[in-house]
mmCIF file of C-alpha atoms and ligand atoms in Angstrom:
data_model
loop_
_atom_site.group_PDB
_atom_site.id
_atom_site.type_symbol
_atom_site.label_atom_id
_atom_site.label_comp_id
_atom_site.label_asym_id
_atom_site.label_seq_id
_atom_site.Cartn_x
_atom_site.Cartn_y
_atom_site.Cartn_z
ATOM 1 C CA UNK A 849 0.000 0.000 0.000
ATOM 2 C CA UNK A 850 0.780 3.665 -0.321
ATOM 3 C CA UNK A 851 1.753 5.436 2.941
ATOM 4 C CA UNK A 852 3.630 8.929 3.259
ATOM 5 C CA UNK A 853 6.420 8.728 5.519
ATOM 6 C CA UNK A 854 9.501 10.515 6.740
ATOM 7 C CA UNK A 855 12.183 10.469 4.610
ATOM 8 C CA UNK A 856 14.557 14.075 5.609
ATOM 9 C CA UNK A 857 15.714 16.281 2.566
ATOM 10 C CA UNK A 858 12.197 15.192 0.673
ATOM 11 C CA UNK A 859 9.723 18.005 0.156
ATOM 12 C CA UNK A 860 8.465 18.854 3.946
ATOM 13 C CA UNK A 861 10.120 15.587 5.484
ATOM 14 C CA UNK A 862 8.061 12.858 3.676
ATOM 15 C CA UNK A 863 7.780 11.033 0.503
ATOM 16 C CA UNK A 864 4.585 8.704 -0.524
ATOM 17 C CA UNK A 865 6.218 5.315 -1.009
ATOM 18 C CA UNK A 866 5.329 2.022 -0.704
ATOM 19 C CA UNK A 867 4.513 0.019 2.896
ATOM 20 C CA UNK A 868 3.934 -3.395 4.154
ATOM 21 C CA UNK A 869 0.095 -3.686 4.583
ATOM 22 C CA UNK A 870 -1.097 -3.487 8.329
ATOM 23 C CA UNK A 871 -0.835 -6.473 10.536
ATOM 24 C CA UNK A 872 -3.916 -5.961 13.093
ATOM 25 C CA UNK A 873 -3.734 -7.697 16.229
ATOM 26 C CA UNK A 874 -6.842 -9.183 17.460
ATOM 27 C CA UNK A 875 -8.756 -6.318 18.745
ATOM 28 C CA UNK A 876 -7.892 -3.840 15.697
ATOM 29 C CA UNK A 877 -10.341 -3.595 12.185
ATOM 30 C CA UNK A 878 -8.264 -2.438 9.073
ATOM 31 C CA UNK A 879 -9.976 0.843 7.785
ATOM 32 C CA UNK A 880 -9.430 2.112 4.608
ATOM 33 C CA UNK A 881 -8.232 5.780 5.142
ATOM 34 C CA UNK A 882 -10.357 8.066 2.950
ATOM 35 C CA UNK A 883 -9.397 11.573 4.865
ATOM 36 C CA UNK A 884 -6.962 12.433 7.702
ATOM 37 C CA UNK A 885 -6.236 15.897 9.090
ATOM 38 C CA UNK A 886 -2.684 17.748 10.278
ATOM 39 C CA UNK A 887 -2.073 18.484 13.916
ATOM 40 C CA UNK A 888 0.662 20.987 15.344
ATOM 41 C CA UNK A 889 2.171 18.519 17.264
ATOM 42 C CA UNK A 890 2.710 16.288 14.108
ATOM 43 C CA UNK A 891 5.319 19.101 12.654
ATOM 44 C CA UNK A 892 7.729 18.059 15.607
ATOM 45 C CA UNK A 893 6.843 14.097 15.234
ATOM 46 C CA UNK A 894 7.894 14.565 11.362
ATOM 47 C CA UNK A 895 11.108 16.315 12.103
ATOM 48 C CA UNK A 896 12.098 13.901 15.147
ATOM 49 C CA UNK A 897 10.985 10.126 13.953
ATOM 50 C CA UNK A 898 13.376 8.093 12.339
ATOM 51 C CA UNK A 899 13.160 7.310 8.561
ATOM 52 C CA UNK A 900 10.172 5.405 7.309
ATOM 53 C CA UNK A 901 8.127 6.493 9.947
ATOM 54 C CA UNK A 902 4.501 7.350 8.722
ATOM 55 C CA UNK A 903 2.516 9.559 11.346
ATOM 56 C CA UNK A 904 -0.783 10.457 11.205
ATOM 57 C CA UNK A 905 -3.370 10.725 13.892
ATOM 58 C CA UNK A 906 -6.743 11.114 12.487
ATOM 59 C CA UNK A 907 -8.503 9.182 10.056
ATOM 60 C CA UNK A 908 -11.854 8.789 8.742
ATOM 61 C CA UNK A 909 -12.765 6.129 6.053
ATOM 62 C CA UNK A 910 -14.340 2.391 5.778
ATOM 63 C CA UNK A 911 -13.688 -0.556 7.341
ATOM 64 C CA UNK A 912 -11.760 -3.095 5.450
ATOM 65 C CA UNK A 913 -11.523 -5.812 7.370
ATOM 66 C CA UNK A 914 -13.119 -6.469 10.957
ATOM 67 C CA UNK A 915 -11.673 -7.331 14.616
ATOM 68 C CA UNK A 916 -10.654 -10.626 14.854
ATOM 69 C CA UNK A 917 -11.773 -10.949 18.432
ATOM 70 C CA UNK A 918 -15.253 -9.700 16.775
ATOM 71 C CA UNK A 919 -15.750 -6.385 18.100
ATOM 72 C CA UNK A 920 -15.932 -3.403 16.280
ATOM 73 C CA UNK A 921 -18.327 -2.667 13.448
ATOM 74 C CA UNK A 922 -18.833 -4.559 9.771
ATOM 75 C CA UNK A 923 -16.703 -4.428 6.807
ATOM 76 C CA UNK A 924 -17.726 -1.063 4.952
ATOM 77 C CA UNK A 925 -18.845 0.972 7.632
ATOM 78 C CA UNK A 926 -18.293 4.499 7.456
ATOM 79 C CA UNK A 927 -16.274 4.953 10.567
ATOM 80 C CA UNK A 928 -13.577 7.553 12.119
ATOM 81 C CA UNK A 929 -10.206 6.883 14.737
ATOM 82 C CA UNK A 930 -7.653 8.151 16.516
ATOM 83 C CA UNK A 931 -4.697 6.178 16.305
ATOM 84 C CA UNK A 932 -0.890 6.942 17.519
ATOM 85 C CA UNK A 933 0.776 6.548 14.030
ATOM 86 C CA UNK A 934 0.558 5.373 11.099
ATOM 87 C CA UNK A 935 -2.663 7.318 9.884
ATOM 88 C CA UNK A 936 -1.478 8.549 6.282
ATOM 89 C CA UNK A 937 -1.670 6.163 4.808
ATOM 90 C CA UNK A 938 -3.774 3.974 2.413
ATOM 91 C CA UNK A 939 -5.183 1.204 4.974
ATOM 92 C CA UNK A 940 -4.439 1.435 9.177
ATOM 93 C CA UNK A 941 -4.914 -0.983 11.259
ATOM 94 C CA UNK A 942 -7.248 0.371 14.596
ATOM 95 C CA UNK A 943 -8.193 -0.493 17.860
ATOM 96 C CA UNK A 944 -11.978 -1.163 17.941
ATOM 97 C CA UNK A 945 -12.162 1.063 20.867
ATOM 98 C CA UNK A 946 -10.101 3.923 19.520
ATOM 99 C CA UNK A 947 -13.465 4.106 16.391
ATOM 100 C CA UNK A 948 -16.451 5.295 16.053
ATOM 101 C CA UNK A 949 -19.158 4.881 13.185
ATOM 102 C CA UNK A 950 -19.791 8.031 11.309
ATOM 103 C CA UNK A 951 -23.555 9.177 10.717
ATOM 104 C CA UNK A 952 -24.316 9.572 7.419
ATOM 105 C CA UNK A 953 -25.174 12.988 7.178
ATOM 106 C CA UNK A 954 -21.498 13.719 8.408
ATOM 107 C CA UNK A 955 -18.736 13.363 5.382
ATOM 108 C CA UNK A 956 -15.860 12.162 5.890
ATOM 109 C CA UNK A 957 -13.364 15.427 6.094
ATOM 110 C CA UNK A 958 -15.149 17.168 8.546
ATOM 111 C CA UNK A 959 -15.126 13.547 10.417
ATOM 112 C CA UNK A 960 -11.550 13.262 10.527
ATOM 113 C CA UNK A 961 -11.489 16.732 11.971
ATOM 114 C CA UNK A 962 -12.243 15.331 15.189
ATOM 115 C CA UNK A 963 -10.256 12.793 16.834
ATOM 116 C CA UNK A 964 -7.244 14.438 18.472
ATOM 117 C CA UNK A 965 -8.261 18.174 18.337
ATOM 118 C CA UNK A 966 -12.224 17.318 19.101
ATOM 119 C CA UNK A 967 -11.546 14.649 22.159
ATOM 120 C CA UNK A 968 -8.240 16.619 23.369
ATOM 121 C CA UNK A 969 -11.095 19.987 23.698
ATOM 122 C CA UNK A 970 -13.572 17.484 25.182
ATOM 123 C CA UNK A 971 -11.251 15.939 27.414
ATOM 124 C CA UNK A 972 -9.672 18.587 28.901
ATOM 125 C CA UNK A 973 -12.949 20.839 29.812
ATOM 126 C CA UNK A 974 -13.707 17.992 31.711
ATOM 127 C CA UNK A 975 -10.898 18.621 34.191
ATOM 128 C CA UNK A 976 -13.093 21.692 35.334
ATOM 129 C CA UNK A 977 -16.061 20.078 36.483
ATOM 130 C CA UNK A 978 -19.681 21.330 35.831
ATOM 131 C CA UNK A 979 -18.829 24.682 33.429
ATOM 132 C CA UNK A 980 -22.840 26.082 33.653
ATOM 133 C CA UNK A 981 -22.267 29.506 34.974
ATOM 134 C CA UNK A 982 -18.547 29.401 35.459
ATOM 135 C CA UNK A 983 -16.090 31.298 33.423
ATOM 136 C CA UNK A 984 -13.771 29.405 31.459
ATOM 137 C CA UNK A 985 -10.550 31.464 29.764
ATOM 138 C CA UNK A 986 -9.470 29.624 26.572
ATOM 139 C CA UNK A 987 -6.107 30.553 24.953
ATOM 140 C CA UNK A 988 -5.081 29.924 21.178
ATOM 141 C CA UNK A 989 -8.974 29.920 21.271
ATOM 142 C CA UNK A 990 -7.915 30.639 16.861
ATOM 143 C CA UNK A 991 -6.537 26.941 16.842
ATOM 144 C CA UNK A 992 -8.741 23.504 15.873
ATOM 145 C CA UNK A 993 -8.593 22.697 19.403
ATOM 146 C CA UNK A 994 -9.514 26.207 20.926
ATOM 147 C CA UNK A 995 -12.008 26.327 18.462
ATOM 148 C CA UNK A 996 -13.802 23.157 19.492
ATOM 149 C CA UNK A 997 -13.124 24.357 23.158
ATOM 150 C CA UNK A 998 -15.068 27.702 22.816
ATOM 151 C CA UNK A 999 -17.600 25.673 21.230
ATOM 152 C CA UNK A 1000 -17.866 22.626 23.977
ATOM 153 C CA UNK A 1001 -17.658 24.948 27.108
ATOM 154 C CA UNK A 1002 -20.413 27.285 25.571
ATOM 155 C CA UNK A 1003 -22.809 24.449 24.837
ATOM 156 C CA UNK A 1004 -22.276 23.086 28.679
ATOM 157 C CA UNK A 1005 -23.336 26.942 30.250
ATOM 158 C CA UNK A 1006 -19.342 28.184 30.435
ATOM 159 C CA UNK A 1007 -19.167 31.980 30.287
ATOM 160 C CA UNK A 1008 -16.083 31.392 27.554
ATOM 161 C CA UNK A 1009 -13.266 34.255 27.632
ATOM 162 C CA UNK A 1010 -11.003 33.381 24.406
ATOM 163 C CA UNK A 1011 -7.769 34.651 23.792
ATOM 164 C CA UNK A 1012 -7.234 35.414 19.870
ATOM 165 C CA UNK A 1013 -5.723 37.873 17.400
ATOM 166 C CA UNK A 1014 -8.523 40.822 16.897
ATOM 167 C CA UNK A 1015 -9.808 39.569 12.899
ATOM 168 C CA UNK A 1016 -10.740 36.199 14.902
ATOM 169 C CA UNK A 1017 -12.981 38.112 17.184
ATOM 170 C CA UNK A 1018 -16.552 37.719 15.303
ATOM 171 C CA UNK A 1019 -15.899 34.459 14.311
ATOM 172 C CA UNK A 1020 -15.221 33.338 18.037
ATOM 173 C CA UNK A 1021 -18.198 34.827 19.071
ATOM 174 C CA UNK A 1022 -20.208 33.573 16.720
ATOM 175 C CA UNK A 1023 -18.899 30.223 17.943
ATOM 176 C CA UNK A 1024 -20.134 30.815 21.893
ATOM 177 C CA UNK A 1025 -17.024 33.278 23.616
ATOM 178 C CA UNK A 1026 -18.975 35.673 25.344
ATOM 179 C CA UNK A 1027 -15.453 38.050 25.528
ATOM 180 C CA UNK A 1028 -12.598 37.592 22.851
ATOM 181 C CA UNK A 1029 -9.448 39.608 24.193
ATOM 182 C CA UNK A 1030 -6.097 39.812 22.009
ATOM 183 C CA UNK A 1031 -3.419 38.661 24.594
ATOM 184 C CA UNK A 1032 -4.478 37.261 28.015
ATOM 185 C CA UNK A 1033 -2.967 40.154 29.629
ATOM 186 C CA UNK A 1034 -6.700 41.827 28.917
ATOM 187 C CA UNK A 1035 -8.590 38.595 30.805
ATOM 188 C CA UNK A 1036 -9.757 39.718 34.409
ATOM 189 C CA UNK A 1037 -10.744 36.794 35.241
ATOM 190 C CA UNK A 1038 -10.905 35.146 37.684
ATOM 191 C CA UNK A 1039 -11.289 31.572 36.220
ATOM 192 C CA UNK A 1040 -12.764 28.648 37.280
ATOM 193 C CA UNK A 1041 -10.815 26.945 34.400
ATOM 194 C CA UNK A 1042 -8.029 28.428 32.293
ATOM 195 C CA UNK A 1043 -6.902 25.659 28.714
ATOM 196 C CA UNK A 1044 -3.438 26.725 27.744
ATOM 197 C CA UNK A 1045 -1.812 25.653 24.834
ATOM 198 C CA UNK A 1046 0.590 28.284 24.374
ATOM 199 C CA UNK A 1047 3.018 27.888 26.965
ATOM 200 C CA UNK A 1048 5.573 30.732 28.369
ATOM 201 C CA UNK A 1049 4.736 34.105 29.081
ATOM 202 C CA UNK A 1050 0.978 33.029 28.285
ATOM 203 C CA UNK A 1051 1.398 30.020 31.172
ATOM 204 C CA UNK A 1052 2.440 32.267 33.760
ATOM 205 C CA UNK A 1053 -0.062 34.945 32.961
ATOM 206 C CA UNK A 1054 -2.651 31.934 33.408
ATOM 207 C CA UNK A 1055 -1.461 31.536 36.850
ATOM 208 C CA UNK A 1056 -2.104 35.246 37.669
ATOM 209 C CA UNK A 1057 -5.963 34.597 35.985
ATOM 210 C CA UNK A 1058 -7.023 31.155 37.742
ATOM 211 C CA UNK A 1059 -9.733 31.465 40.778
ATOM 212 C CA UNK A 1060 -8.727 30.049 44.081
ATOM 213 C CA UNK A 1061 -9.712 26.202 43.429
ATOM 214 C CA UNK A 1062 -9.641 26.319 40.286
ATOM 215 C CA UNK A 1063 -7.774 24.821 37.472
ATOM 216 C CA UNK A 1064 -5.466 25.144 34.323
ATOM 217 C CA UNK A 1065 -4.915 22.617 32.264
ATOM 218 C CA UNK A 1066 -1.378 22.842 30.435
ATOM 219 C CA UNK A 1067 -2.048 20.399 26.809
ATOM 220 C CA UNK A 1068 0.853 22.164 24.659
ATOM 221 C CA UNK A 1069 3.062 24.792 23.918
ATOM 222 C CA UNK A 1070 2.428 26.371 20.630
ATOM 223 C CA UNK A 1071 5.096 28.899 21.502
ATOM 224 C CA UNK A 1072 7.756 26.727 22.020
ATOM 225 C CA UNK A 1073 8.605 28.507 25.334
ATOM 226 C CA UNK A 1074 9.089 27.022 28.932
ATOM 227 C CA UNK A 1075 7.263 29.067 32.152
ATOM 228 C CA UNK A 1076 9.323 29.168 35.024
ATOM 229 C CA UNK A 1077 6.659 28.316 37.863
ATOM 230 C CA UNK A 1078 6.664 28.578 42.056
ATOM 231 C CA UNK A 1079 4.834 28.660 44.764
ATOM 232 C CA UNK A 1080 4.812 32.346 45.329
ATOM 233 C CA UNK A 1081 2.560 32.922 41.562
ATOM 234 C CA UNK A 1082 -0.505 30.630 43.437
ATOM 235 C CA UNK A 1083 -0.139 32.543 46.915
ATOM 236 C CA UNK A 1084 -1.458 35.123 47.752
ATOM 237 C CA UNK A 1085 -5.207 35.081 45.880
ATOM 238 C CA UNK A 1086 -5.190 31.696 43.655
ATOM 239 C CA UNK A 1087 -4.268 29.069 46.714
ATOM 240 C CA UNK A 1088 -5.686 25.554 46.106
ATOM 241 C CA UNK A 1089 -5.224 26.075 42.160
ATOM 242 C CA UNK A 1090 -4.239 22.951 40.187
ATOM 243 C CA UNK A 1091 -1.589 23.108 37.528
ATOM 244 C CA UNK A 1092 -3.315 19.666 35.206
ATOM 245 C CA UNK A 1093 -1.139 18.387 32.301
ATOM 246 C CA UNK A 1094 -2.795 16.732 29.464
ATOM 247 C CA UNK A 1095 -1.876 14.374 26.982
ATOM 248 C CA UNK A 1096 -4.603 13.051 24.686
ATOM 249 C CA UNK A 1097 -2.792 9.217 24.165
ATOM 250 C CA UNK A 1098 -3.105 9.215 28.175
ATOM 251 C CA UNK A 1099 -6.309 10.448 29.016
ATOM 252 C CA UNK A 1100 -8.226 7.289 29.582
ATOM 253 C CA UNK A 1101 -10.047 4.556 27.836
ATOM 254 C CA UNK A 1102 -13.572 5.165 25.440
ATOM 255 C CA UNK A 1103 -11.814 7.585 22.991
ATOM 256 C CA UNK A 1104 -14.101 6.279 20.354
ATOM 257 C CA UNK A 1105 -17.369 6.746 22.122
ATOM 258 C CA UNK A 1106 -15.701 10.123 22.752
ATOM 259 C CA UNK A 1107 -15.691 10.676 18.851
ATOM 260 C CA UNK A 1108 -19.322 9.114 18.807
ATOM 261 C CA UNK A 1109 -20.314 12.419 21.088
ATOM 262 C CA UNK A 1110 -18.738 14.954 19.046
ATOM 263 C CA UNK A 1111 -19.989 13.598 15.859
ATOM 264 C CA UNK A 1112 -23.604 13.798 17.495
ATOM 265 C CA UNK A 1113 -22.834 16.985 17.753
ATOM 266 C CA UNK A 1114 -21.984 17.592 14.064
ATOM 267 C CA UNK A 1115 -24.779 16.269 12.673
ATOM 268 C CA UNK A 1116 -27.051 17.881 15.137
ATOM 269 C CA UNK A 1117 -25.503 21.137 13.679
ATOM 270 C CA UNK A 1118 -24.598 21.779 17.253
ATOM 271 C CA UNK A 1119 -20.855 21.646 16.594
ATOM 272 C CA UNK A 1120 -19.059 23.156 13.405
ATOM 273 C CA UNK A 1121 -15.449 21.720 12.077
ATOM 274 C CA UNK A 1122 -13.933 24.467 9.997
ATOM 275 C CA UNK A 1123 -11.623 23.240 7.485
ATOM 276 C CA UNK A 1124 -9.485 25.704 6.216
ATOM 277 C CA UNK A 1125 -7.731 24.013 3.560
ATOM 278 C CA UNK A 1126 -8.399 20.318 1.830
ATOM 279 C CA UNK A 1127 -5.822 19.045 -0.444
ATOM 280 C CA UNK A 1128 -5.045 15.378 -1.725
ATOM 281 C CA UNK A 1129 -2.555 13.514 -0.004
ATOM 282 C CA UNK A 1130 0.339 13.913 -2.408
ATOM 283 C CA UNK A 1131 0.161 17.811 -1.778
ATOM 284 C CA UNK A 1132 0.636 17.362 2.412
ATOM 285 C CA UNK A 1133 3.878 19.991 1.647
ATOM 286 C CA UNK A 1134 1.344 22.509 0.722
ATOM 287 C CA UNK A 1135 -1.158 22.310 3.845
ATOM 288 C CA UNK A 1136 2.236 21.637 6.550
ATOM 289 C CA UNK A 1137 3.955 24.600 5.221
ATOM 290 C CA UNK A 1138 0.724 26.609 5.914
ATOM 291 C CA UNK A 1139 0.376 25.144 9.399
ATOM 292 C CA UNK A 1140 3.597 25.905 10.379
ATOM 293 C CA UNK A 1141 2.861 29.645 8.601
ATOM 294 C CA UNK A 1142 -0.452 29.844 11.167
ATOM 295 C CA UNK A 1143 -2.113 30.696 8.124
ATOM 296 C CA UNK A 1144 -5.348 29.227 8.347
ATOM 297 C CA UNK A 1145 -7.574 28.810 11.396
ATOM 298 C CA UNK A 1146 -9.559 25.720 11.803
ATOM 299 C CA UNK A 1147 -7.983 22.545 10.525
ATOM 300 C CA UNK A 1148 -5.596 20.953 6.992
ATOM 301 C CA UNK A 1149 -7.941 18.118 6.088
ATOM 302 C CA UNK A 1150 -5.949 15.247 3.574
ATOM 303 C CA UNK A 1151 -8.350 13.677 1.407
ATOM 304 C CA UNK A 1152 -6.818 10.046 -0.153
ATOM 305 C CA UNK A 1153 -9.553 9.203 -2.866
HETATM 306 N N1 NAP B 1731 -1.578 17.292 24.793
HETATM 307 C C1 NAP B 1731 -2.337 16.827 23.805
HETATM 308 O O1 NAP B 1731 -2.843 15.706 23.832
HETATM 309 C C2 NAP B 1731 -2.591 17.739 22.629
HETATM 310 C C3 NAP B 1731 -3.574 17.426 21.709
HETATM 311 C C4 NAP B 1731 -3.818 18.331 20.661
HETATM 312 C C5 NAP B 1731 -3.059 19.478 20.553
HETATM 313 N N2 NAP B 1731 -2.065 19.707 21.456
HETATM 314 C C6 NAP B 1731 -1.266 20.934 21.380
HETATM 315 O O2 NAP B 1731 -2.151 22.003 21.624
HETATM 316 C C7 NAP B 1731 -1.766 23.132 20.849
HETATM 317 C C8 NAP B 1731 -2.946 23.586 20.004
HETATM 318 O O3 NAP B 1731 -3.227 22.581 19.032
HETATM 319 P P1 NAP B 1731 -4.061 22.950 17.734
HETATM 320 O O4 NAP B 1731 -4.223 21.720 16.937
HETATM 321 O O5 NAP B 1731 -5.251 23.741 18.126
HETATM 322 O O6 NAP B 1731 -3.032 23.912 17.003
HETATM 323 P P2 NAP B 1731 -3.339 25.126 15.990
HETATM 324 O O7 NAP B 1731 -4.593 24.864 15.245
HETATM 325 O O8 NAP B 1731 -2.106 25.338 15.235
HETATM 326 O O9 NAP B 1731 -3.617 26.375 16.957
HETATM 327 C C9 NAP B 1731 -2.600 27.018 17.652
HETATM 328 C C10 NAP B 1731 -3.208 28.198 18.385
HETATM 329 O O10 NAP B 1731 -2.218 28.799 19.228
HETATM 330 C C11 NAP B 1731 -2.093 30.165 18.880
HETATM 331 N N3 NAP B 1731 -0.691 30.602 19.066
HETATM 332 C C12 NAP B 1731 -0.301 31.626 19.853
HETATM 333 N N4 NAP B 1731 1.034 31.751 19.827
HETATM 334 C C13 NAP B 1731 1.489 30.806 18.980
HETATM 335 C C14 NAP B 1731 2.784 30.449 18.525
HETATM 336 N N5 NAP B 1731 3.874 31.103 18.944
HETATM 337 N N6 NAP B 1731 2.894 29.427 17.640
HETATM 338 C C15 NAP B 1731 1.811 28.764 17.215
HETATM 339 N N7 NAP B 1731 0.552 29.058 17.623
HETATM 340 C C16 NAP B 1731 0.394 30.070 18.499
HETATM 341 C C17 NAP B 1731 -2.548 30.262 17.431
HETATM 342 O O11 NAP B 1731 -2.948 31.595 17.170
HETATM 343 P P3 NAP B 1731 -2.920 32.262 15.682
HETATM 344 O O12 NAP B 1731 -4.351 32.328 15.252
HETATM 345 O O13 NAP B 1731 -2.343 33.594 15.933
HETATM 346 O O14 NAP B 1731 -2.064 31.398 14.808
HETATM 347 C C18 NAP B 1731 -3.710 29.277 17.449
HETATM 348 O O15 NAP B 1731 -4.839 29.866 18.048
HETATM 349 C C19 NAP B 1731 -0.544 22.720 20.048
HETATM 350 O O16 NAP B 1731 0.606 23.117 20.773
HETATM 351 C C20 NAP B 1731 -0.653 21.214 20.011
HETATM 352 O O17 NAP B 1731 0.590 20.584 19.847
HETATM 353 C C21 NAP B 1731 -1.814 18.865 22.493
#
């Protein structure tokens, strides 16, 4: 089968060669990837793997082959996954409980706009509890996980403060953020729960916005930059705050009836995916260079038929 994998001094890091077919273990169906979608954190994976890797996170398509051990759904389902690796590709093999079946009034790029960004926004609202009537600060609210976030925390009662360059304002309040403010310096706060993705000076400032109790929840570090961090930024006025890491690949079992949710919310028109940009496959130089430009908001969707 086809698969684009690393391969440094090729255009962007990878090269569409040929692969061994999957080998599923018992538990994993063989899906037949018709659309995938970029990630930020997929720019570092491409320039750190070794040769012949072939990343790739999200994937929508059919299923080619079911779980031997029987679970899972039938041979041409329309389904989407998050898997660790290995998603660009012409056929992946998937745990069953890593999938979801896609409704059919949902197509299959704005399905495989959910798995990472769409379970890592779900996942980490959850660290602040019941949201209705609370105010929830979202930074790199511009981004296809801050996106989702302003959209989630709205639709549980959140009073959503988003942090976003001014000519994303309208569009984030059309989305549910009852405040969009250009750098988090402008957030008064104070929060009940702060998501930061942009790490350094934006990290620390989060500290200075959370409400006694509450929580941030660190999930990246768009910026690149570290935050130094002590005792003395939670004490006076934010004691009993929680500093929560997250990492999507360790956040717990169900991910696919995670996926199962946010498609719900898709096709209840409850919960929009913005792609940006879809190309085919063999032009993934095009959409990485513009996600590492930050020139599109919302997500690169791959489409492989
Ligand atoms: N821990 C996990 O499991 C997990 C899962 C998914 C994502 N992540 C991480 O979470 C972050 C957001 O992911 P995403 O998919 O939403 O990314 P994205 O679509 O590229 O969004 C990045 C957001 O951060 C903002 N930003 C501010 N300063 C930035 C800088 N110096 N460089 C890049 N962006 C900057 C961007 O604003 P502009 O509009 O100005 O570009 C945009 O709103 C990334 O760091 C990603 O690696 C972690």
């Amino acid at each position: 089968m086809l698969a684009l994998m690393t391969s440094p001094g090729s255009n962007g890091g990878l090269i569409l060669a040929d692969f061994d077919e999957p080998r599923p273990l018992a538990n994993e169906a063989v899906v037949s990837v018709h659309a995938t979608s970029l990630n930020r954190g997929e720019l570092r994976l491409i320039a750190i793997r070794p040769d012949g890797f072939i990343p790739g996170q999200d994937i929508a398509g059919v299923v080619e082959k079911m779980a031997a051990d029987g679970s899972g759904p039938a041979i041409g389902t329309r389904v989407a996954a998050l898997v660790d690796q290995g998603g660009w590709a012409e056929r992946v093999a998937v745990p069953t409980d890593r999938l979801t079946v896609v409704p059919d009034d949902v197509g299959f790029a704005a399905a495989a706009t959910l798995p990472v960004a769409g379970t890592t926004a779900l996942r980490t609202l959850r660290h602040g509890g019941e949201l209705a009537g609370r105010e929830v600060l979202i930074t790199g609210a511009s981004g296809a996980v801050g996106r989702f976030q302003v959209q989630i925390a709205r639709e549980q009662g959140g009073l959503v403060t988003a942090v976003a360059a001014a000519r994303h304002r309208e569009d984030l309040r059309a989305l549910g953020a009852g405040q969009v403010v250009e750098s988090i310096e402008l957030a008064t706060g104070p929060f009940s729960l702060i998501t930061e993705s942009v790490g350094g000076q934006s990290l620390a400032q989060a500290i200075e916005r959370v409400a006694p109790g509450g929580t941030i929840v660190m999930f990246g570090s768009s910026s690149g930059e570290l935050t130094p961090v002590g005792f003395r930024q939670f004490v006076p006025g934010h004691e009993g705050a929680r500093l929560q890491t997250f990492a999507y690949y360790a956040s717990g079992p169900s991910i696919g009836a995670d996926i199962a949710s946010l498609l719900a919310l898709v096709s209840a028109g409850r919960l929009e995916t913005r792609i940006a940009l879809t190309v085919p496959w063999t032009e993934i130089a095009q959409a990485l260079e513009a996600l590492r430009r930050r020139s599109f908001s919302g997500k690169a969707v791959l489409t492989m038929t």
